[in-house]
Short mmCIF file of C-alpha atoms in Angstrom, two decimals:
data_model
loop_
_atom_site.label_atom_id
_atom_site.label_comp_id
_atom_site.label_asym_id
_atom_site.label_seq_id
_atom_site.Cartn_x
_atom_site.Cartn_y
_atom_site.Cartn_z
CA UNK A 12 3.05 196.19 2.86
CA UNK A 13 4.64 193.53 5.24
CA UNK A 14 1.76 191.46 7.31
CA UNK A 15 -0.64 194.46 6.78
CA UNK A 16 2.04 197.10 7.92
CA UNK A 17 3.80 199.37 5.55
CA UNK A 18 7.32 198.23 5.82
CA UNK A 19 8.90 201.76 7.74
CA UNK A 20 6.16 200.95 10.84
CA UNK A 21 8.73 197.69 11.18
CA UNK A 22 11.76 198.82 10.56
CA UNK A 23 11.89 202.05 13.05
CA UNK A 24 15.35 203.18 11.76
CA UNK A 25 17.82 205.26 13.50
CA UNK A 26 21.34 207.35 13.07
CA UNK A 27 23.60 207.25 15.83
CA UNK A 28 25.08 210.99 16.57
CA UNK A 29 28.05 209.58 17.83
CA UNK A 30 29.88 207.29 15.13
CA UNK A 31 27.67 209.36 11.88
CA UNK A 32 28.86 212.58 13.37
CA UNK A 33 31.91 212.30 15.64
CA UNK A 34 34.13 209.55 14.57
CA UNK A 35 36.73 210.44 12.37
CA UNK A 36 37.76 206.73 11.60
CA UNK A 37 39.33 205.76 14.62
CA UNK A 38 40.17 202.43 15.99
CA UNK A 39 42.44 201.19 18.97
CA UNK A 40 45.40 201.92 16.53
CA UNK A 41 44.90 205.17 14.81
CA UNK A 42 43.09 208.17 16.28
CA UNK A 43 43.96 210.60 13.88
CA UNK A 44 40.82 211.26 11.94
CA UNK A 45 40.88 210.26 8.56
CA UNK A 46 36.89 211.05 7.95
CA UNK A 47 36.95 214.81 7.64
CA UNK A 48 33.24 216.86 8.71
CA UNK A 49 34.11 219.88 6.76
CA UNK A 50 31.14 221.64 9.34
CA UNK A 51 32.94 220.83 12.42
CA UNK A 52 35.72 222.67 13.71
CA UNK A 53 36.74 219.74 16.13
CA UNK A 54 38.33 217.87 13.08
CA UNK A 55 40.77 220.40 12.54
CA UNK A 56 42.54 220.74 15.95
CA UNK A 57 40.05 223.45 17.40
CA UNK A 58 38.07 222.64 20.93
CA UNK A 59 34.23 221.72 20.13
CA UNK A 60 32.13 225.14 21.55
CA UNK A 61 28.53 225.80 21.86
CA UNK A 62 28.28 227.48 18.14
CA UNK A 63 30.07 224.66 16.38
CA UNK A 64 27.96 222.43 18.36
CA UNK A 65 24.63 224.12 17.07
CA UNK A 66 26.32 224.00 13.56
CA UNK A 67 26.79 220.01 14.21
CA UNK A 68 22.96 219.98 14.74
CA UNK A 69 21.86 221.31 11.57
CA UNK A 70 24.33 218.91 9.83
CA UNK A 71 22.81 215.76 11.11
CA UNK A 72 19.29 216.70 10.98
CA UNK A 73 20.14 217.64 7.19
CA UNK A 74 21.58 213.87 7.05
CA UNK A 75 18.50 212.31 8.95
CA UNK A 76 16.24 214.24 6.17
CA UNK A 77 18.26 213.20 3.08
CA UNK A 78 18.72 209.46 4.13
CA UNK A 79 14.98 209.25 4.97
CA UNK A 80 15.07 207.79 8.23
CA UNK A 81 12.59 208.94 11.32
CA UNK A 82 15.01 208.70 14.15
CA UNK A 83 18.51 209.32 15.94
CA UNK A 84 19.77 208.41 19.53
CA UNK A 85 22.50 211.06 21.53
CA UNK A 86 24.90 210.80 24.22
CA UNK A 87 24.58 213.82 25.75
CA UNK A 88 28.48 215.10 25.15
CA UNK A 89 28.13 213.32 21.12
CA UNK A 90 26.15 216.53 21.09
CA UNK A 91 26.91 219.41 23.55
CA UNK A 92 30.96 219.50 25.04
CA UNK A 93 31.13 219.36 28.80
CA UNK A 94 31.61 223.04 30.98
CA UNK A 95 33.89 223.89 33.46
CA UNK A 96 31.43 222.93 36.08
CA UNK A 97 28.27 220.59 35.94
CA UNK A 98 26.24 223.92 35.95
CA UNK A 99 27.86 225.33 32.74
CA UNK A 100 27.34 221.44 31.52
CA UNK A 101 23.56 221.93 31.78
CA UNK A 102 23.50 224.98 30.70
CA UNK A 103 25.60 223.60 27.48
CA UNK A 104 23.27 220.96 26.79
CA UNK A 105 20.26 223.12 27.16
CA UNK A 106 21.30 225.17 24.63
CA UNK A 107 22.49 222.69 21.85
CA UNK A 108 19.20 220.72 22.84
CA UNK A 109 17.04 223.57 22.50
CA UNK A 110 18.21 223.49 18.98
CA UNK A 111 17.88 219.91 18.37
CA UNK A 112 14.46 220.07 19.95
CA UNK A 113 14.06 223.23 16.81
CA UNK A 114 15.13 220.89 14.01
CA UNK A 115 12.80 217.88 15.27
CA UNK A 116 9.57 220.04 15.08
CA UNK A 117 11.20 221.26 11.62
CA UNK A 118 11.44 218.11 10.07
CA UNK A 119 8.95 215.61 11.90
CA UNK A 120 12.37 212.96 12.85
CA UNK A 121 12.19 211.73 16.08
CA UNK A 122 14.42 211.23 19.30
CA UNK A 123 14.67 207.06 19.90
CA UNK A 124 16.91 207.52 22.84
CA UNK A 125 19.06 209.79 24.60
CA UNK A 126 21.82 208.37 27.24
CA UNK A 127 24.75 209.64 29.40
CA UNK A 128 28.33 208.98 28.11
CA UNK A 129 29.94 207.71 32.24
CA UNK A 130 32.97 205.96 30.39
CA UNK A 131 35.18 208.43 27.76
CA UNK A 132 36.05 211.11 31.01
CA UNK A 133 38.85 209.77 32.87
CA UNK A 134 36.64 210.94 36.07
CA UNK A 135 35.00 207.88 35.05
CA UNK A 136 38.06 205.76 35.12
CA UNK A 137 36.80 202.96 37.37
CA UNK A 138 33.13 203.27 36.79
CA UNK A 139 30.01 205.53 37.64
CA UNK A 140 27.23 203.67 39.60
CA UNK A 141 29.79 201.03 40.68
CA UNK A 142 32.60 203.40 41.22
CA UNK A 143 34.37 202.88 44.85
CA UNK A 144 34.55 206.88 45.34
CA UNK A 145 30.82 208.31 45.96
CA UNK A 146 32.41 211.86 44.72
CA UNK A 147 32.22 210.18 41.17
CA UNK A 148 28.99 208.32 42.26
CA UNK A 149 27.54 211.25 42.84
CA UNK A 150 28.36 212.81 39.33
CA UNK A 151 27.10 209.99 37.47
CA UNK A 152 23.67 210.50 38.94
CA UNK A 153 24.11 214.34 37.65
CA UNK A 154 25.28 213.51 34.37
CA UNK A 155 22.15 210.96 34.53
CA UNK A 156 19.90 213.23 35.66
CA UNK A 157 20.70 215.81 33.19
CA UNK A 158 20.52 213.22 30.25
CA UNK A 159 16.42 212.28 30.97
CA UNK A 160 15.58 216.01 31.69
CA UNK A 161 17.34 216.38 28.10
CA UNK A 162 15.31 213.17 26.62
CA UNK A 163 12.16 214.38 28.22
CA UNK A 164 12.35 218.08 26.99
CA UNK A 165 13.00 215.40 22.97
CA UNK A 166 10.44 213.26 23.57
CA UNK A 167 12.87 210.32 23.58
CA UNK A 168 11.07 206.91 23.39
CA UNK A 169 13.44 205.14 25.71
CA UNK A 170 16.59 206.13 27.76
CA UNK A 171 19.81 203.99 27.40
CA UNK A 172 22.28 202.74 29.95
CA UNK A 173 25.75 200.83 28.71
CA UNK A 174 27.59 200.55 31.62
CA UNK A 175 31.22 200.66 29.99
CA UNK A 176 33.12 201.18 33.02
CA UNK A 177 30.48 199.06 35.03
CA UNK A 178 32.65 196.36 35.74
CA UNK A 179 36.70 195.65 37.46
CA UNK A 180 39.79 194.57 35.87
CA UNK A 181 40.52 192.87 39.19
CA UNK A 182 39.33 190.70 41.95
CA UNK A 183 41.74 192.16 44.24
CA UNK A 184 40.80 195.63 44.88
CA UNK A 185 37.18 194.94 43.99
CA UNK A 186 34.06 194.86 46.51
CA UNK A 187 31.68 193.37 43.57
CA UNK A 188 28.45 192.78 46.10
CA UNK A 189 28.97 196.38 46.78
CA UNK A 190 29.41 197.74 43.31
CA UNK A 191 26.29 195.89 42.22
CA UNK A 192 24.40 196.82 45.25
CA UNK A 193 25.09 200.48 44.43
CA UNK A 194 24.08 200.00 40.78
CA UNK A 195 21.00 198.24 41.49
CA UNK A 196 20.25 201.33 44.01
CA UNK A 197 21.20 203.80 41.65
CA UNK A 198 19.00 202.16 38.49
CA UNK A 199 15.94 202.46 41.30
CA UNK A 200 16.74 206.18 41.33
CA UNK A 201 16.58 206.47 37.73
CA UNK A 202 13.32 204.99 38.21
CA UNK A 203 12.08 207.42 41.05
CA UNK A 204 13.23 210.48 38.87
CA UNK A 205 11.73 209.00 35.60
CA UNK A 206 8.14 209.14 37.86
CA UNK A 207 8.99 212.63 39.06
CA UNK A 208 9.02 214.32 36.28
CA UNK A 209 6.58 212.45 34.57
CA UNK A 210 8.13 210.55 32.03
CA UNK A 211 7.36 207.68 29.57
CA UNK A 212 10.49 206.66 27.87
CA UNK A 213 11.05 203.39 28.41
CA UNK A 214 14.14 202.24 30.38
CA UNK A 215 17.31 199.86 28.67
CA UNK A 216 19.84 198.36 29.29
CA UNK A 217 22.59 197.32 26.94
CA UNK A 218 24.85 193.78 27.80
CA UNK A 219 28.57 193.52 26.82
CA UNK A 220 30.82 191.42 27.67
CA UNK A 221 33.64 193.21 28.29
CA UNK A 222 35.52 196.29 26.77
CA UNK A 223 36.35 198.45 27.98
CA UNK A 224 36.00 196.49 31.24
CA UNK A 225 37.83 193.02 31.84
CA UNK A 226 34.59 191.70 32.98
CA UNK A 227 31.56 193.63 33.38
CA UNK A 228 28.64 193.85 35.04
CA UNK A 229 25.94 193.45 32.31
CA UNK A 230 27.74 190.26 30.56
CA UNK A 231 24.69 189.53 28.59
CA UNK A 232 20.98 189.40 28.13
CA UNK A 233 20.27 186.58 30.37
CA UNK A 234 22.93 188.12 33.20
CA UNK A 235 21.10 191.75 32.42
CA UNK A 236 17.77 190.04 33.39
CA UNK A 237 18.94 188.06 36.78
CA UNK A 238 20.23 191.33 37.77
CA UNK A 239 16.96 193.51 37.47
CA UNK A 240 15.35 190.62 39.17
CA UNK A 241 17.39 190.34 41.90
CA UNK A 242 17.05 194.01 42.80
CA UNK A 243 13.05 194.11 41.87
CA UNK A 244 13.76 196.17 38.88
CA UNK A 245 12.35 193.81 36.16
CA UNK A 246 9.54 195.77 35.82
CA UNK A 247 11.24 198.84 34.81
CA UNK A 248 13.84 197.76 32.01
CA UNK A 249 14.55 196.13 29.43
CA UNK A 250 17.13 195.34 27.11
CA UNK A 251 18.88 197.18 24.43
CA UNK A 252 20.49 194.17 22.34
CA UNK A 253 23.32 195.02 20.35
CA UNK A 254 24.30 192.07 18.53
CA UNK A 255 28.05 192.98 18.49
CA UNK A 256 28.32 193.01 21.73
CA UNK A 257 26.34 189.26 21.50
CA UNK A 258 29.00 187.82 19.56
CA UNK A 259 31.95 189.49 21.60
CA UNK A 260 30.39 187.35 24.62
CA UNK A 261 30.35 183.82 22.85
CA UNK A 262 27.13 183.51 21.12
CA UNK A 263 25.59 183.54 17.86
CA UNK A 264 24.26 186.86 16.42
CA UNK A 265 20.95 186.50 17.56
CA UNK A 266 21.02 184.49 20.96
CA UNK A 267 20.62 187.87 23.15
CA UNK A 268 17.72 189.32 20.83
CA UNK A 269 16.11 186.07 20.75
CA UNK A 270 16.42 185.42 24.95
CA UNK A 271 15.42 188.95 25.66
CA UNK A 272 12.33 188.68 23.14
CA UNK A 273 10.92 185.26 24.43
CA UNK A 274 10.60 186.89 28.11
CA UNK A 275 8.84 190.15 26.59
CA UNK A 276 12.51 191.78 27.62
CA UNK A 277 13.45 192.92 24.16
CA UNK A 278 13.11 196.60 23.83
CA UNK A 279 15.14 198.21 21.10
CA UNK A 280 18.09 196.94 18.84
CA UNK A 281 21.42 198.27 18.06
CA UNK A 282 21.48 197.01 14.56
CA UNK A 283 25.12 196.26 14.09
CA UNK A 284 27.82 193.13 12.97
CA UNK A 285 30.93 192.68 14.67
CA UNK A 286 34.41 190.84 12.49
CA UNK A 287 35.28 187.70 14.33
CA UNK A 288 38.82 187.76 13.31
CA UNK A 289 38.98 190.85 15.14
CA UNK A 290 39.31 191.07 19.24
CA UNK A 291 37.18 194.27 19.80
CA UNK A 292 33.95 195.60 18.75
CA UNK A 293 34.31 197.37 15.35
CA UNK A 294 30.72 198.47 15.12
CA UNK A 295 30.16 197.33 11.78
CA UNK A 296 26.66 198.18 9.58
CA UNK A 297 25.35 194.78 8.81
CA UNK A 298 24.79 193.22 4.90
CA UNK A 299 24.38 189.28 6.10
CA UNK A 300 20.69 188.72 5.12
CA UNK A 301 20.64 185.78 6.92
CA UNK A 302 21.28 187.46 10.49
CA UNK A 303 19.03 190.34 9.84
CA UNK A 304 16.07 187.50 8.79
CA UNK A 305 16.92 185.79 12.48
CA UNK A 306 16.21 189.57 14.32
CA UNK A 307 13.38 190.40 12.47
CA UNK A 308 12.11 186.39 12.90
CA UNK A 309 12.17 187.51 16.98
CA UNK A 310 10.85 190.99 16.25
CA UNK A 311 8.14 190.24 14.39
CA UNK A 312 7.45 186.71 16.84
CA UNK A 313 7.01 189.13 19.27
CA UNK A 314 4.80 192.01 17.68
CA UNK A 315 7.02 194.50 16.98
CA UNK A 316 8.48 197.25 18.28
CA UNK A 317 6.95 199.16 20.81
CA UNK A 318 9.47 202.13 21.60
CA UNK A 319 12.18 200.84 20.19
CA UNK A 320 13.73 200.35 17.11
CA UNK A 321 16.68 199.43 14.73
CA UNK A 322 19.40 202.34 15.73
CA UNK A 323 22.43 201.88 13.32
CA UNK A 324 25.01 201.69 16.24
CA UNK A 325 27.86 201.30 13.71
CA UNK A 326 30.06 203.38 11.91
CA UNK A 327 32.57 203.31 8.34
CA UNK A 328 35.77 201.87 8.34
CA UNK A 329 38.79 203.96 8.96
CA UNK A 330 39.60 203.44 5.08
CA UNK A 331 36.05 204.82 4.04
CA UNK A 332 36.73 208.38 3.38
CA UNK A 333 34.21 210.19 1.34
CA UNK A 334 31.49 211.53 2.97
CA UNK A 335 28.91 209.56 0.73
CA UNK A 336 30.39 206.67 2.32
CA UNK A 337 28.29 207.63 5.36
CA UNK A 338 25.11 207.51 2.93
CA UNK A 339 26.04 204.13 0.98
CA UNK A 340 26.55 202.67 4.52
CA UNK A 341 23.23 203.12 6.22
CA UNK A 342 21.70 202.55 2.91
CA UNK A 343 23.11 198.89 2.51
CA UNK A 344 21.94 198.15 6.17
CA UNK A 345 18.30 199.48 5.64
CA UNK A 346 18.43 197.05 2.71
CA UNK A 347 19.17 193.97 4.56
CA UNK A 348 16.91 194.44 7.40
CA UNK A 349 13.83 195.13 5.33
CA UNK A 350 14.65 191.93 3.05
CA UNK A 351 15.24 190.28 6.29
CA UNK A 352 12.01 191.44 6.97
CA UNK A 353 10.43 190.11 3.88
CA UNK A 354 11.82 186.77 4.30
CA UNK A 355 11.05 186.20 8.06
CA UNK A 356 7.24 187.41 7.31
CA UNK A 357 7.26 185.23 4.68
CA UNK A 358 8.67 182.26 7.14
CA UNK A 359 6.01 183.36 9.42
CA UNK A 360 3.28 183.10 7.00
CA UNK A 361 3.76 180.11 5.39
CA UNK A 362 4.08 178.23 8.88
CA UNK A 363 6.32 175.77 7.42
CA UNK A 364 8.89 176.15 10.38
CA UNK A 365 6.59 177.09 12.86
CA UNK A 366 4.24 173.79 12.25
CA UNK A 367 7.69 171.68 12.51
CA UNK A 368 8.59 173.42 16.00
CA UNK A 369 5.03 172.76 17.41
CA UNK A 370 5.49 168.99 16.24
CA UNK A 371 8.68 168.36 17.90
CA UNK A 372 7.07 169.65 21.84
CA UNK A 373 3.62 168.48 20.76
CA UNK A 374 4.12 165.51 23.80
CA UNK A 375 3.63 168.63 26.54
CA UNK A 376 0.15 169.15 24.60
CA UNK A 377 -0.89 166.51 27.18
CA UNK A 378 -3.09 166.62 30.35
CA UNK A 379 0.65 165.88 32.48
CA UNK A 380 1.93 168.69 30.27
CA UNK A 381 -0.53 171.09 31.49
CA UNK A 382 -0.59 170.10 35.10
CA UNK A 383 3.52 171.06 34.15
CA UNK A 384 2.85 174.08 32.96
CA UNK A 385 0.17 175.44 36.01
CA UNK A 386 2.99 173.81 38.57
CA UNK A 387 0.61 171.16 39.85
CA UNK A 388 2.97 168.41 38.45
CA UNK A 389 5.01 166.26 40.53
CA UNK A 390 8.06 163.85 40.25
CA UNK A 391 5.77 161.27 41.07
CA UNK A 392 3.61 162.18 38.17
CA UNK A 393 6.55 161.88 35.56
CA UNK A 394 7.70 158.51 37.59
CA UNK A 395 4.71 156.83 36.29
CA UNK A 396 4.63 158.39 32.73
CA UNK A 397 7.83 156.96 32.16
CA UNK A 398 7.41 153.57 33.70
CA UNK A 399 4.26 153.64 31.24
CA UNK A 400 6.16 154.57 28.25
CA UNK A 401 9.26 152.76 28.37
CA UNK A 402 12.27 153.78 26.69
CA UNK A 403 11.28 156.72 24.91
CA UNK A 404 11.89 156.54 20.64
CA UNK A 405 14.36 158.24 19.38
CA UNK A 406 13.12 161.18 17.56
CA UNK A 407 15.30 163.62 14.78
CA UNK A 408 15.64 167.29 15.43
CA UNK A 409 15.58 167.76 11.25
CA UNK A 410 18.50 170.62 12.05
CA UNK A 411 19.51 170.33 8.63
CA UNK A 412 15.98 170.14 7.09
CA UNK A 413 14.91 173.41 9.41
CA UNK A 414 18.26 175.33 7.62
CA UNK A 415 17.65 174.44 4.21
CA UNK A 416 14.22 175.45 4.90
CA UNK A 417 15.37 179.08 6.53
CA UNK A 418 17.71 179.03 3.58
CA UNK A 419 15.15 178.96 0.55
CA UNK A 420 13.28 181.81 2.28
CA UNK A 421 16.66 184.18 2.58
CA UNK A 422 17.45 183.27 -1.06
CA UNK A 423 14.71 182.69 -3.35
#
C-alpha cells in the first residue's frame, strides 16, 4: 500500500499495440525487421489481412495477461490494415475490434486509449486537420470518426491526438493562421461527435517538437495549452505528456508533465526516455529512478490519475531479439515507476521538501499577497511595500540542499 492505495490503483500500466506488436526493430536506418512475431504473417513478406489481424489480437491479449498489466492503447491500423475504400476500412476495423472487444470481456484488461494513425499514409503527406487540400481534410475527420466509434464500442478511457504531420517544413508555401484555424475547427468537431454519440473518454493531446514535422503545431505542453485556449477548447482536452518528446523540445524530463499537472492539464503519460546523443525519438522504456520519482512527484501532487495512465510508449532496441526481451523490457519499467512511486510518496509524506518550498514564497502569505492573488492589488500597492522594505535581503534557493535531499529519498 502506497498513501492508502494499493500500488496498481497508481501505476495504471499500459502496452502499446504498436511498438509491442508491430515493430520489428526498426529505426531511421534499418527497416528490415530483426524482431521476428512468429504469429504474424506481416514479418515474413506477406500483406497483413483480416485473419492474421484477429490472430495478432489473441497474441497481445495473451501478452497483456502474462505481463500482468490492466491496459493497452491502439492506433486503429496497429490493429486492423486499411481497405480499398474507407467503407471496407470500417468494415476492417469492426471486425478485428469486435474481437478485441471479445478478449477484453475475456480477460478483464482494459482499453486506455484508442487514436487515428493521420501520419504513416503518404495521403497524409502534408498533414490531416492542417492539410492545404480539404479532400485529405476530409479523410482525416473519417479516419477520426471511425477511431472514437471504435474506442466507444472498447470503452476507451481517453482518445489520443499526435498530430505528426500537424506542422510545415516551410514558411514559404505555408498559410499557418489557416492550418491552425482548421485544426482548432476540426478538434471542436471531435468534440461535437464525442457528445453525439454519447461518449466519456476524455480528450488528449500529445506535444512534440518536431519529427516528423520541421516545426509543428503542438511544440509543447505550454504551446498545446495556448492553443486550446485560443480556440475555447480548454475545457475539452488535455495533455498526453510523453516525456521523449519533452526532451526532444529542450527541456528536462519532467518540465511538460510538471506544467500540464500544475494547471489540472495533465491527463495521461506516455511513460518513455529518449538518448540525448541521439537526434530522433528512440522510444526508449525508462530505468532512471530519479526521472520516474519526478513524474510520480507531479502525479501524485496532483491526485492521481483520473483516466489516464502510464502507457509504455516505447519499444526494444533493434539489437534486442528474443521475444522475452519484450517481457524483461516492460518489466524493468514497471519497476522504476513503482519505486519512483515509493520514493516520491515517501518525499510527500515526510514534508521535508514541501515545508522548504512553502518557506521560500511564505512573503505572499501576506494581506498584499492576497489582495495579489484575488487581483485587487495595484502597482501602487507594491510601490509602497518596497519603499517600506528597502533593499530586499538576499535569500538562498538551497538548490543543492533540495537535491541531496531528493537524492537520499531515490537511494536509501
Amino acid at each position: 500500500m502506497v498513501m492508502g492505495k494499493p500500488m496498481s490503483e497508481h501505476l495504471k500500466f499500459s502496452v502499446v499495440y504498436w511498438h509491442t506488436f508491430r515493430n520489428g526493430g526498426h529505426d531511421p536506418f534499418g527497416i528490415d525487421p530483426t524482431v521476428i512475431r512468429p504469429w504474424d504473417d506481416t514479418f515474413f513478406g506477406k500483406a497483413d489481412s483480416v485473419e492474421n489481424a484477429v490472430t495478432r489480437v489473441d497474441a497481445a491479449f495473451e501478452f497483456f495477461t502474462k505481463l500482468g498489466v490492466e491496459y493497452y492503447a491502439f492506433h486503429d491500423v496497429d490493429a486492423a490494415p486499411e481497405g480499398s475504400s474507407l467503407d471496407e476500412t470500417e468494415d476492417i476495423l469492426r471486425i478485428v475490434t469486435d474481437r478485441m472487444l471479445e478478449q477484453q470481456q475475456a480477460t478483464g484488461v482494459k482499453c486506455l486509449w484508442a487514436t487515428q494513425n493521420m501520419f504513416s499514409h503518404p495521403r497524409f503527406m502534408n498533414g490531416a486537420s492542417t492539410n492545404p487540400d480539404m479532400d485529405v481534410f476530409a479523410w482525416a475527420c473519417a479516419k477520426t470518426k471511425m477511431a472514437m466509434d471504435a474506442g466507444l464500442k472498447l470503452g476507451a478511457d481517453n482518445h489520443v491526438f499526435w498530430g505528426g504531420r500537424e506542422g510545415f517544413s516551410s514558411y514559404l508555401n505555408t498559410d499557418v493562421r489557416k492550418e491552425l484555424d482548421n485544426m482548432g475547427a476540426f478538434l471542436r468537431m471531435v468534440v461535437d461527435y464525442k457528445a453525439k454519440i454519447g461518449s466519456s473518454a476524455q480528450l488528449l493531446i500529445e506535444p512534440k517538437p518536431r519529427e516528423p514535422c520541421k516545426h509543428q503545431y503542438d511544440y509543447d505542453s505550454q504551446t498545446v495549452m495556448g492553443f486550446l485556449h485560443q480556440y475555447g477548447l480548454q475545457d475539452h482536452y488535455k495533455t498526453n505528456v510523453e516525456p521523449n518528446h519533452t526532451t526532444l523540445a529542450g527541456h528536462d524530463f519532467e518540465h511538460d508533465i510538471m506544467i500540464s499537472s500544475v494547471y489540472g492539464m495533465l491527463g495521461s503519460i506516455d511513460a518513455n526516455t529518449g538518448d540525448m546523443t541521439l537526434g530522433w525519438d528512440t522510444d526508449q522504456f525508462c530505468t532512471n529512478v530519479r526521472e520516474t520519482t519526478m513524474v510520480m512527484l507531479y502525479v501524485l501532487q496532483m491526485g492521481g490519475f483520473t483516466t489516464g495512465g502510464l502507457n509504455f510508449d516505447a519499444k526494444n532496441r533493434r539489437e534486442s531479439t528474443d521475444l522475452e526481451d519484450f517481457f524483461i523490457a516492460h518489466i524493468g519499467g514497471m519497476d522504476a515507476y513503482a519505486r519512483g512511486l515509493k520514493a516520491a510518496a515517501a518525499m510527500i509524506e515526510d514534508g521535508v521538501l514541501d515545508g522548504m518550498l512553502k518557506q521560500r514564497y511564505s512573503s505572499f502569505d501576506s494581506a498584499l499577497g492576497a489582495k495579489l492573488r484575488n487581483g485587487s492589488a495595484t502597482l501602487e500597492d507594491f510601490e509602497a511595500h518596497a519603499k517600506a522594505v528597502g533593499e530586499p535581503k538576499k535569500a538562498s534557493g538551497k538548490q543543492e540542499l533540495c537535491e541531496n535531499i531528493f537524492a537520499d529519498y531515490i537511494y536509501k
